[in-house]
Short mmCIF file of C-alpha atoms in Angstrom, two decimals:
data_model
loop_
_atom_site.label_atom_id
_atom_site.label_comp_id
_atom_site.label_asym_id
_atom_site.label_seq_id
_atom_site.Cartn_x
_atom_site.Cartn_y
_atom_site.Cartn_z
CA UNK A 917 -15.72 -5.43 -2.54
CA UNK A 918 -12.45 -5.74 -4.04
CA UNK A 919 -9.85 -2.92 -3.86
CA UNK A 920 -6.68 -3.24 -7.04
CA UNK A 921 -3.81 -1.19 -6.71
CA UNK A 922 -2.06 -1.03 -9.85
CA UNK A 923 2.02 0.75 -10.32
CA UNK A 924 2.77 1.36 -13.26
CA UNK A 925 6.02 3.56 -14.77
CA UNK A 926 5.02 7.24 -15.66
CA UNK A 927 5.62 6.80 -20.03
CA UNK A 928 2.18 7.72 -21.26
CA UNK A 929 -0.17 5.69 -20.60
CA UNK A 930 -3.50 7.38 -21.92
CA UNK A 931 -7.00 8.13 -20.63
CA UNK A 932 -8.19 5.11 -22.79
CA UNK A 933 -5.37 2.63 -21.71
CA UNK A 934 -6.23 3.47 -18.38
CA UNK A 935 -10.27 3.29 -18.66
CA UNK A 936 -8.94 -0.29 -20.10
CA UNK A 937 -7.05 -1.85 -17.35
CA UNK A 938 -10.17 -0.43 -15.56
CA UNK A 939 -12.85 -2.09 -17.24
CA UNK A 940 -10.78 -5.01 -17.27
CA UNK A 941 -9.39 -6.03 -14.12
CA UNK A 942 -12.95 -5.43 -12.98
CA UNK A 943 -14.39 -7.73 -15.11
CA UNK A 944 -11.83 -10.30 -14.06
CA UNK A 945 -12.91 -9.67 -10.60
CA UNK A 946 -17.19 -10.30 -11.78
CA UNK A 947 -15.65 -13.27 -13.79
CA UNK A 948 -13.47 -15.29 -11.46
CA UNK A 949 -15.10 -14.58 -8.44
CA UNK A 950 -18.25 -13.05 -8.77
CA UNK A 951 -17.29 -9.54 -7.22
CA UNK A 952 -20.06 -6.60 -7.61
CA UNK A 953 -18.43 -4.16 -9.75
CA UNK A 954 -19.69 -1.36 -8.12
CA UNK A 955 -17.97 -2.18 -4.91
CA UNK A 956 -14.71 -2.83 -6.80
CA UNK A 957 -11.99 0.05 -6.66
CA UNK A 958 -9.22 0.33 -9.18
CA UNK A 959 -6.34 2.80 -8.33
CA UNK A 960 -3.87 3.33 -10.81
CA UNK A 961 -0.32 5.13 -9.30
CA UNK A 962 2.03 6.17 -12.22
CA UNK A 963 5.58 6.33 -10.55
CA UNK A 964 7.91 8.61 -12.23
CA UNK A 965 11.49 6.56 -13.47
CA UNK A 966 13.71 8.12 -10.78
CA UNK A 967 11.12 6.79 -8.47
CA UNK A 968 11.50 3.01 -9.47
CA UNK A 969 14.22 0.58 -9.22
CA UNK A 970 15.14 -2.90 -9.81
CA UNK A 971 18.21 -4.83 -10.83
CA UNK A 972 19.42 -1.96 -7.73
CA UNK A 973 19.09 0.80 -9.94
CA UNK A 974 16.94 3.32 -11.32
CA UNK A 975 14.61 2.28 -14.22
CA UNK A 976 16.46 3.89 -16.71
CA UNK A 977 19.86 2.89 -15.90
CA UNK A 978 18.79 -0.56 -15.70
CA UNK A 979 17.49 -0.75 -19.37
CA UNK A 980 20.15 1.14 -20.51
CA UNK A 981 22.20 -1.47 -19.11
CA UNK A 982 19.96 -4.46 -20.49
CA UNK A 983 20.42 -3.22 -23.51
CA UNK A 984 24.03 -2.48 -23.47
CA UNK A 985 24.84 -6.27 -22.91
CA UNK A 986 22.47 -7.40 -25.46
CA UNK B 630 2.72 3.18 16.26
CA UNK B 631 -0.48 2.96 13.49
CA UNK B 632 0.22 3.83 10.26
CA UNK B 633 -3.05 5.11 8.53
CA UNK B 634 -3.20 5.52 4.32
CA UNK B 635 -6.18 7.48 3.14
CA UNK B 636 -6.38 7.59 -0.36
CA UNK B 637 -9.42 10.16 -1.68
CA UNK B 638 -10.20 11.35 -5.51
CA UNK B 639 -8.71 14.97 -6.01
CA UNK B 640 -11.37 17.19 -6.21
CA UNK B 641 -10.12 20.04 -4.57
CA UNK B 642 -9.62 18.99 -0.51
CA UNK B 643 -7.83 22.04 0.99
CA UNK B 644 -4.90 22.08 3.57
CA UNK B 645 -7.66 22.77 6.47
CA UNK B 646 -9.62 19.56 5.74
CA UNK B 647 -6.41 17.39 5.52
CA UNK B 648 -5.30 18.40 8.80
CA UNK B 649 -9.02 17.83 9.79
CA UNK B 650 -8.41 13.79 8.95
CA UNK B 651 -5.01 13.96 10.58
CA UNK B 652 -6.08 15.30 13.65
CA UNK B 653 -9.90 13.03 13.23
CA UNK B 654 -7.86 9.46 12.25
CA UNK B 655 -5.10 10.60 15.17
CA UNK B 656 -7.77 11.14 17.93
CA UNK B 657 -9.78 7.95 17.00
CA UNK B 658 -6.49 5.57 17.76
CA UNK B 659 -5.98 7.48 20.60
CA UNK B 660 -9.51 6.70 21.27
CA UNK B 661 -10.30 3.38 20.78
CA UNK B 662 -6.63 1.64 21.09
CA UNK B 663 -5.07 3.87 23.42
CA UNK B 664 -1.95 4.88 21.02
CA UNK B 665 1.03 6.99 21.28
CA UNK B 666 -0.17 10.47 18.39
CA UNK B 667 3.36 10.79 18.47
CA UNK B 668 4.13 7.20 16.61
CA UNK B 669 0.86 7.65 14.96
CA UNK B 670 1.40 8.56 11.22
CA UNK B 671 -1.30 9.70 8.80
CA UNK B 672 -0.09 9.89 4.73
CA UNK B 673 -3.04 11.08 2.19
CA UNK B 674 -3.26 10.44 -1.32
CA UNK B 675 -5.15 12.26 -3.48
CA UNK B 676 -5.89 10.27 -6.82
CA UNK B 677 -6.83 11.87 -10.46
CA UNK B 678 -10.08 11.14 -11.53
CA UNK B 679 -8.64 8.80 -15.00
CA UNK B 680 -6.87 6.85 -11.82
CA UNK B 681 -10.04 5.67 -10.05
CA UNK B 682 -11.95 3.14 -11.07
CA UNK B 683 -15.26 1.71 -9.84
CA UNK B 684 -18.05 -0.28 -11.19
CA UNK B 685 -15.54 -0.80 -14.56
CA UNK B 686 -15.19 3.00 -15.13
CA UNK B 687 -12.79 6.13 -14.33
CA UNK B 688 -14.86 7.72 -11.92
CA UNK B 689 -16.10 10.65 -13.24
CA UNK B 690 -17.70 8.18 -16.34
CA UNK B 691 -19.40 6.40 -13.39
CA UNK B 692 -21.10 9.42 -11.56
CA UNK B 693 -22.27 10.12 -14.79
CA UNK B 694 -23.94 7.17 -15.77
CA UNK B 695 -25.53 7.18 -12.20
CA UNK B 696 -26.52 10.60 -12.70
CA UNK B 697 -28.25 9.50 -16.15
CA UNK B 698 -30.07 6.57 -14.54
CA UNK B 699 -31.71 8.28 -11.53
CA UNK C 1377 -15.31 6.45 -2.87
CA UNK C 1378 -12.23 6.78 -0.12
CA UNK C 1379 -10.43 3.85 0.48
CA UNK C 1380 -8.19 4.07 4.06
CA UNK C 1381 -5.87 1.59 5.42
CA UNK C 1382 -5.37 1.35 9.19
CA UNK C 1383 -1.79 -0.79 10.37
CA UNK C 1384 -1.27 -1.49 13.74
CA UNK C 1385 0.89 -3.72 15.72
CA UNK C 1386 -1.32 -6.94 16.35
CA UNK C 1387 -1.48 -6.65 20.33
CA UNK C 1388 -5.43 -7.91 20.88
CA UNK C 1389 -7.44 -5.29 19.26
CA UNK C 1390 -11.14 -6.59 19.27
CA UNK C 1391 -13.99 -6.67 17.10
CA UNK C 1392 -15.55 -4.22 18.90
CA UNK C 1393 -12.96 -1.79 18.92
CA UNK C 1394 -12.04 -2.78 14.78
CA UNK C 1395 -15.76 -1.73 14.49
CA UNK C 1396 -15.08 1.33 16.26
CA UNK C 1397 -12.35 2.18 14.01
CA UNK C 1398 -14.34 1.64 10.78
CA UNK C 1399 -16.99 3.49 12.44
CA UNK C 1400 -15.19 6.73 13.32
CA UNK C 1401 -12.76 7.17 10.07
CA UNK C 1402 -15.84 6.89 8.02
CA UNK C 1403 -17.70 9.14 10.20
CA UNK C 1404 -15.26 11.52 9.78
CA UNK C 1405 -14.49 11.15 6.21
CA UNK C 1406 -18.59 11.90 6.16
CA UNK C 1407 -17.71 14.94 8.75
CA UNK C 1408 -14.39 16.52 6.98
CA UNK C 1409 -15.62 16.17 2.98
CA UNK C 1410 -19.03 14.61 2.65
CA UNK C 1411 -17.90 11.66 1.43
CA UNK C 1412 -20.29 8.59 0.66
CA UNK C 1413 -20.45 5.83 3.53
CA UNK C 1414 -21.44 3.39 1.06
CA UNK C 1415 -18.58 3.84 -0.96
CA UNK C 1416 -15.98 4.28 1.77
CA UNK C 1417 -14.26 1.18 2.66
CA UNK C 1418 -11.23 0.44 5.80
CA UNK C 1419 -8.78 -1.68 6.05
CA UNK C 1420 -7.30 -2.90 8.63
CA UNK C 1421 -3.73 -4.78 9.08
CA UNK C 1422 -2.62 -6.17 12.10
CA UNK C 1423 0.84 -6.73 11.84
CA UNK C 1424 3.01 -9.28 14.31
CA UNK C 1425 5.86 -7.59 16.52
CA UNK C 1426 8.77 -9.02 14.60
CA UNK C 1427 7.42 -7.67 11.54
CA UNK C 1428 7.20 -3.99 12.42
CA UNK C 1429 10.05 -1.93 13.22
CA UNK C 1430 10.81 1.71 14.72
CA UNK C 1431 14.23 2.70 16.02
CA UNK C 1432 16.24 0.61 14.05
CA UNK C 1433 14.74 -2.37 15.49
CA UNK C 1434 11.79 -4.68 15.91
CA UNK C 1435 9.12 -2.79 17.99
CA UNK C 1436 9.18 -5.32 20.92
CA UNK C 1437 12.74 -4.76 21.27
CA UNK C 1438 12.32 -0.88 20.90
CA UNK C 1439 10.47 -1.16 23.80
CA UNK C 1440 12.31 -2.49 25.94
CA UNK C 1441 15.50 -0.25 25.02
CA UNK C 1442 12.87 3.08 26.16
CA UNK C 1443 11.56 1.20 29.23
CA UNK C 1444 15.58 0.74 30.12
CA UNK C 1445 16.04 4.33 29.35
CA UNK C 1446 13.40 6.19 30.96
CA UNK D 680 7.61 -3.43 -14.41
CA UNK D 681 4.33 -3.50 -13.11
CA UNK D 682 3.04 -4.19 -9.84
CA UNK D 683 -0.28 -4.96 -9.02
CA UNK D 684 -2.10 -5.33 -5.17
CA UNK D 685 -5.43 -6.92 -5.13
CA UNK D 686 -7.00 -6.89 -2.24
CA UNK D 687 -10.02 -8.95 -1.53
CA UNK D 688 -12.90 -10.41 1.52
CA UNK D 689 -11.29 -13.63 2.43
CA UNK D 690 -14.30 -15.89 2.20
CA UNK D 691 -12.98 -18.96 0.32
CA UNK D 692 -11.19 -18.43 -2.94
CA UNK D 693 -9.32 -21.37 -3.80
CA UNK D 694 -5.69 -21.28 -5.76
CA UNK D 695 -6.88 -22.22 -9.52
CA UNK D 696 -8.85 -19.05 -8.68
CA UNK D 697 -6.24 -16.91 -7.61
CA UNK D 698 -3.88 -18.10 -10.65
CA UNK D 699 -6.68 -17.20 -12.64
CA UNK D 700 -6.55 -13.37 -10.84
CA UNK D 701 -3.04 -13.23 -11.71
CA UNK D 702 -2.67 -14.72 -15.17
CA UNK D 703 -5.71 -12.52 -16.41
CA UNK D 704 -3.99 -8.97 -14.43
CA UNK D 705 -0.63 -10.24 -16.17
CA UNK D 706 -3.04 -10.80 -19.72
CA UNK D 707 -4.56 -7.62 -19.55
CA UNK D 708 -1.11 -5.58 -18.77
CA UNK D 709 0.40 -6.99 -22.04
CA UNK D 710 -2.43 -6.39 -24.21
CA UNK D 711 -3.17 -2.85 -23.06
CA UNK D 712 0.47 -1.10 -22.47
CA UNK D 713 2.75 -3.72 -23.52
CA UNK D 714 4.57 -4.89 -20.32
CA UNK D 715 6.62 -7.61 -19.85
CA UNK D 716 5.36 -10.28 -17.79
CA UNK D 717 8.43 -11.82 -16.28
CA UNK D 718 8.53 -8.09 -14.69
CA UNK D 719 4.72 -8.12 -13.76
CA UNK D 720 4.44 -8.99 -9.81
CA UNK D 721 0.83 -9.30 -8.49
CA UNK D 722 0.08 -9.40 -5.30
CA UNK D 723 -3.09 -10.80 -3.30
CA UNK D 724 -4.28 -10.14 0.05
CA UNK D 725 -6.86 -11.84 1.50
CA UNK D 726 -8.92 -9.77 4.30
CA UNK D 727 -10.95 -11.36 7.33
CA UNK D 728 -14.34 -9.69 7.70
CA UNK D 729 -13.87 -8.23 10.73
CA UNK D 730 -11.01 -6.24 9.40
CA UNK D 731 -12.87 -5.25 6.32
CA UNK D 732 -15.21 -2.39 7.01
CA UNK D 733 -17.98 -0.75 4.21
CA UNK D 734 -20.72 1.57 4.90
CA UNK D 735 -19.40 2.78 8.51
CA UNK D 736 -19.65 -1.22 9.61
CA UNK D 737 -17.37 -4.79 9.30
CA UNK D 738 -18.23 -6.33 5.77
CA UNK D 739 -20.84 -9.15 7.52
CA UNK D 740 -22.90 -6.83 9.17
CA UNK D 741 -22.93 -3.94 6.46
CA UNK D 742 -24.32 -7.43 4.05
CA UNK D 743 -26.78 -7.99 6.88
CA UNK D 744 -28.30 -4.24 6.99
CA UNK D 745 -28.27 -4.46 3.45
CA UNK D 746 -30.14 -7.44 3.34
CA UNK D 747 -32.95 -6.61 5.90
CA UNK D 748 -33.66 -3.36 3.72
CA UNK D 749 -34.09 -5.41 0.72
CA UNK E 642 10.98 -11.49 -6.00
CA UNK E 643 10.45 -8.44 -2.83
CA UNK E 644 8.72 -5.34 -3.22
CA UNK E 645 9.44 -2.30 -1.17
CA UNK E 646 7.96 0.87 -1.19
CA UNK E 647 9.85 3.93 0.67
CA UNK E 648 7.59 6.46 1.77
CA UNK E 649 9.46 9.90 2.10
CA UNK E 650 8.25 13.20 2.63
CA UNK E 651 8.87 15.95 -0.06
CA UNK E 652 11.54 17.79 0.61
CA UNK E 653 14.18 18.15 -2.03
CA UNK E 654 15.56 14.07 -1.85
CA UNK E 655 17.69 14.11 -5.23
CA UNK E 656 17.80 11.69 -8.33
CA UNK E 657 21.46 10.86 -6.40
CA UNK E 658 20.01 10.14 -3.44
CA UNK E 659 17.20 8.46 -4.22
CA UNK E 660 19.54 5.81 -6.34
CA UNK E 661 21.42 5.24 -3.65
CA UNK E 662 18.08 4.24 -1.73
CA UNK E 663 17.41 1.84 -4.54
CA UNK E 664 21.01 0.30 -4.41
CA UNK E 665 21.23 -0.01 -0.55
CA UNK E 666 17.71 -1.45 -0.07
CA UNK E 667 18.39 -4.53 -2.92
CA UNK E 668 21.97 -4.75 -1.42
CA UNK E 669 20.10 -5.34 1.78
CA UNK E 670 18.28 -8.26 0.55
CA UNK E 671 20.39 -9.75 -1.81
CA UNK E 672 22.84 -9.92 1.65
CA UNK E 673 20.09 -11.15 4.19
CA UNK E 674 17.75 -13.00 2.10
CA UNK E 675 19.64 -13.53 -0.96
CA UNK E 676 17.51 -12.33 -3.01
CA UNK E 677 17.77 -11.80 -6.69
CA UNK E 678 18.07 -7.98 -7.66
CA UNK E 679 16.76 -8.21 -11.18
CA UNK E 680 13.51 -9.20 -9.36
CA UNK E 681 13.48 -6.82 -6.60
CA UNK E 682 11.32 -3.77 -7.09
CA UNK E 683 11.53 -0.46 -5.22
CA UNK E 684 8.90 2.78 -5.46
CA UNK E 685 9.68 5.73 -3.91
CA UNK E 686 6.84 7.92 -2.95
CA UNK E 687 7.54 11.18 -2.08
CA UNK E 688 4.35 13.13 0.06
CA UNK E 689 3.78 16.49 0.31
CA UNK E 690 4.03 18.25 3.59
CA UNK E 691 0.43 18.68 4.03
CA UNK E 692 -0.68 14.86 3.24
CA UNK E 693 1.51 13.62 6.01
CA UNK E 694 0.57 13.80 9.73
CA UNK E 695 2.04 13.20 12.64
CA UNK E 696 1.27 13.50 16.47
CA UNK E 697 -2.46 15.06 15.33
CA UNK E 698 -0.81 17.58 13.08
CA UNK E 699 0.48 17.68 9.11
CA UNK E 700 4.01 17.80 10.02
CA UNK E 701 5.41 21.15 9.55
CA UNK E 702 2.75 22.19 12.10
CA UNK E 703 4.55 19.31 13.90
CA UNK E 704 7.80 20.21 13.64
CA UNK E 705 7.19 23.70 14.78
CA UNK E 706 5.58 22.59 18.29
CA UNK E 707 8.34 20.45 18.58
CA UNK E 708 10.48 22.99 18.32
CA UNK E 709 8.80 25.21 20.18
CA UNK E 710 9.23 23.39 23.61
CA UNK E 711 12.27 22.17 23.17
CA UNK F 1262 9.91 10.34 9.40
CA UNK F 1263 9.89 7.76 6.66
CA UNK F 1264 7.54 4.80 6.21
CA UNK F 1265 8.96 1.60 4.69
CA UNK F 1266 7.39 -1.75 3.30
CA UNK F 1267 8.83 -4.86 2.42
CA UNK F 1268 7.32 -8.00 0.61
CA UNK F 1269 8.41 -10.45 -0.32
CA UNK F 1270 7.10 -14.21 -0.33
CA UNK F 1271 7.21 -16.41 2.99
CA UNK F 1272 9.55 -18.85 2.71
CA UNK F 1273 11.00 -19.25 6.05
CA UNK F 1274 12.63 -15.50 7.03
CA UNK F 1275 14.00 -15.84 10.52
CA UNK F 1276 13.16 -13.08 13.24
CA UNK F 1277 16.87 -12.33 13.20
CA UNK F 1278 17.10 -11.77 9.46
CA UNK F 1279 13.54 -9.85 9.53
CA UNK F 1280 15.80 -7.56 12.44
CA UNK F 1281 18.40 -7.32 9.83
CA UNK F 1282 16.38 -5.79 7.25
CA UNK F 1283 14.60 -3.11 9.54
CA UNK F 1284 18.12 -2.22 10.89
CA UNK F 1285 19.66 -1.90 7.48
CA UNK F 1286 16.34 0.04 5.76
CA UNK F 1287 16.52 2.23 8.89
CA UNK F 1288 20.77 3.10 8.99
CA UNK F 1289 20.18 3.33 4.86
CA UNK F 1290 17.79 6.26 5.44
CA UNK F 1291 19.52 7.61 8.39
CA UNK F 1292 22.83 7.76 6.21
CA UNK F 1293 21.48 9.04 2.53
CA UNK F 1294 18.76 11.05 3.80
CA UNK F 1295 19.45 12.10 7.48
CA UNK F 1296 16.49 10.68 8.85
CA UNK F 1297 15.17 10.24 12.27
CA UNK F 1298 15.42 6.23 13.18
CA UNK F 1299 12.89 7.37 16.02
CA UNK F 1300 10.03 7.99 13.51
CA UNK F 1301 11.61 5.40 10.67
CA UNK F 1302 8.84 2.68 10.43
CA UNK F 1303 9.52 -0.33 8.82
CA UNK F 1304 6.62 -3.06 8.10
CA UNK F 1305 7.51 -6.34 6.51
CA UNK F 1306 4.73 -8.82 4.90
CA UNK F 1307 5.24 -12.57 3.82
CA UNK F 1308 3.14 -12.87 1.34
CA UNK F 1309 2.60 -16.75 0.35
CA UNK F 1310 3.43 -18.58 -2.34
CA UNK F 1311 -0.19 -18.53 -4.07
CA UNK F 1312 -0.75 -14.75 -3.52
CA UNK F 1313 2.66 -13.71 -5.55
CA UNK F 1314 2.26 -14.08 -8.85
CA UNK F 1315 5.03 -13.25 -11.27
CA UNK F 1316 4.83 -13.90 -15.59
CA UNK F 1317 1.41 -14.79 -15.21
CA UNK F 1318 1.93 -17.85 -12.49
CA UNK F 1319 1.74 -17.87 -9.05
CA UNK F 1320 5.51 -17.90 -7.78
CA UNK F 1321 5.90 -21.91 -7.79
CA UNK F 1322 4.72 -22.67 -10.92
CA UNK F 1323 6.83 -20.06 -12.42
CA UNK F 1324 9.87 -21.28 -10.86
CA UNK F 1325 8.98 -24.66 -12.02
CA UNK F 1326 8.91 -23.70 -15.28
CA UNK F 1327 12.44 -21.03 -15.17
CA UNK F 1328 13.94 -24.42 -14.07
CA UNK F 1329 12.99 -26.81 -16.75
CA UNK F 1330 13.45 -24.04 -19.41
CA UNK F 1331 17.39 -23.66 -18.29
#
């Protein structure tokens, strides 16, 4: 009875796209270890860009900065 | 000083029933492990339907399909 | 299809009293919005002293500082 | 940047079968919304039965009940 | 490679403030740890008033017995 | 009253620098935000090497290969 937590950025990931990491982690989970899928939870949290950071800054800043030194 | 995450599909719990859980979930720790309510914090997510996944499908797909085959 | 997560400081909780904890938040989750038992999973996390903190400081310590206060 | 948590029952899986967890969640983020993988984290936790709880009951003897009623 | 995630509750933390969350927090372990900030992740959640409970209550109902003794 | 967790992967974090962290987290929000440090929690998880995967490999093997690539 598995239980997947997946973060994502908020940048429009569809109904489809998300039925798809759905279906598929799940599958991994029958696959690789022989879960039941229906005791197997997928969340999916979309976090909004002011809400994520790395490099020690906000998403946006930091690929505006990758970008600026590329 | 628990910290409890409840994470539920949004479908429409009101402000009555949340502070039903708080107070339920509070009690129950009080209960059974003798904590402090006042270091005892509660945080509820509700979670769109397209964001839950189980047996391979967004939710509502699922209940559906179960619906069909009973 | 709830899925809570309990944290608490690991300090010698038993089985029993884990079981009671599973028992009463999906009780109440049953109680509060009719949720399905079979689709309601807990988790619980016991988490060592040094790793939790409160205060500004590691909970043993935190302790001690409102023992010497009080 | 995507993080994924997968929680599971610890009941024996063995590394080749975690790498397997995380190279197909890495897989499946790139094919469905394009993420980078050297920004992909995933995350495993492995849960002891008695602090896994289904059904109102700790994983072993919620597989036990379900087992005499079959 | 850390992940945090700051859980906050909703009231009116701005884009400003919320960056400077994301720099001190990587500051923090590129200092202690020495970690690398270009893999350290941080998600801000930010939760309404009424999914967050403290002491039995959400916590404006909190805050208002609080400040009705004192 | 914030909630904070840290990951990251267990290689050898002293008590003292695990104090370090829920001290600076803790000030951090105390400064930007004007929290409470008496309801600041801070939980910290070492998560080991075979549970963190990052481009598609647990943690090791990825560093293997970041080093023989440079």
């Amino acid at each position: 009875m598995p239980y997947v937590n997946i973060k994502i950025t908020r940048e429009g990931a569809t109904s489809e796209q998300k039925a798809a990491l759905i279906k598929g982690v799940t599958d991994l989970l029958v696959t690789v270890l022989d879960k039941n899928p229906a005791t197997t939870f997928v969340v999916i949290d979309e976090v909004a860009f002011e809400d994520w950071g790395v490099g020690g800054l906000p998403v946006e800043e930091y690929r505006k900065q990758l970008k600026a030194k590329s």
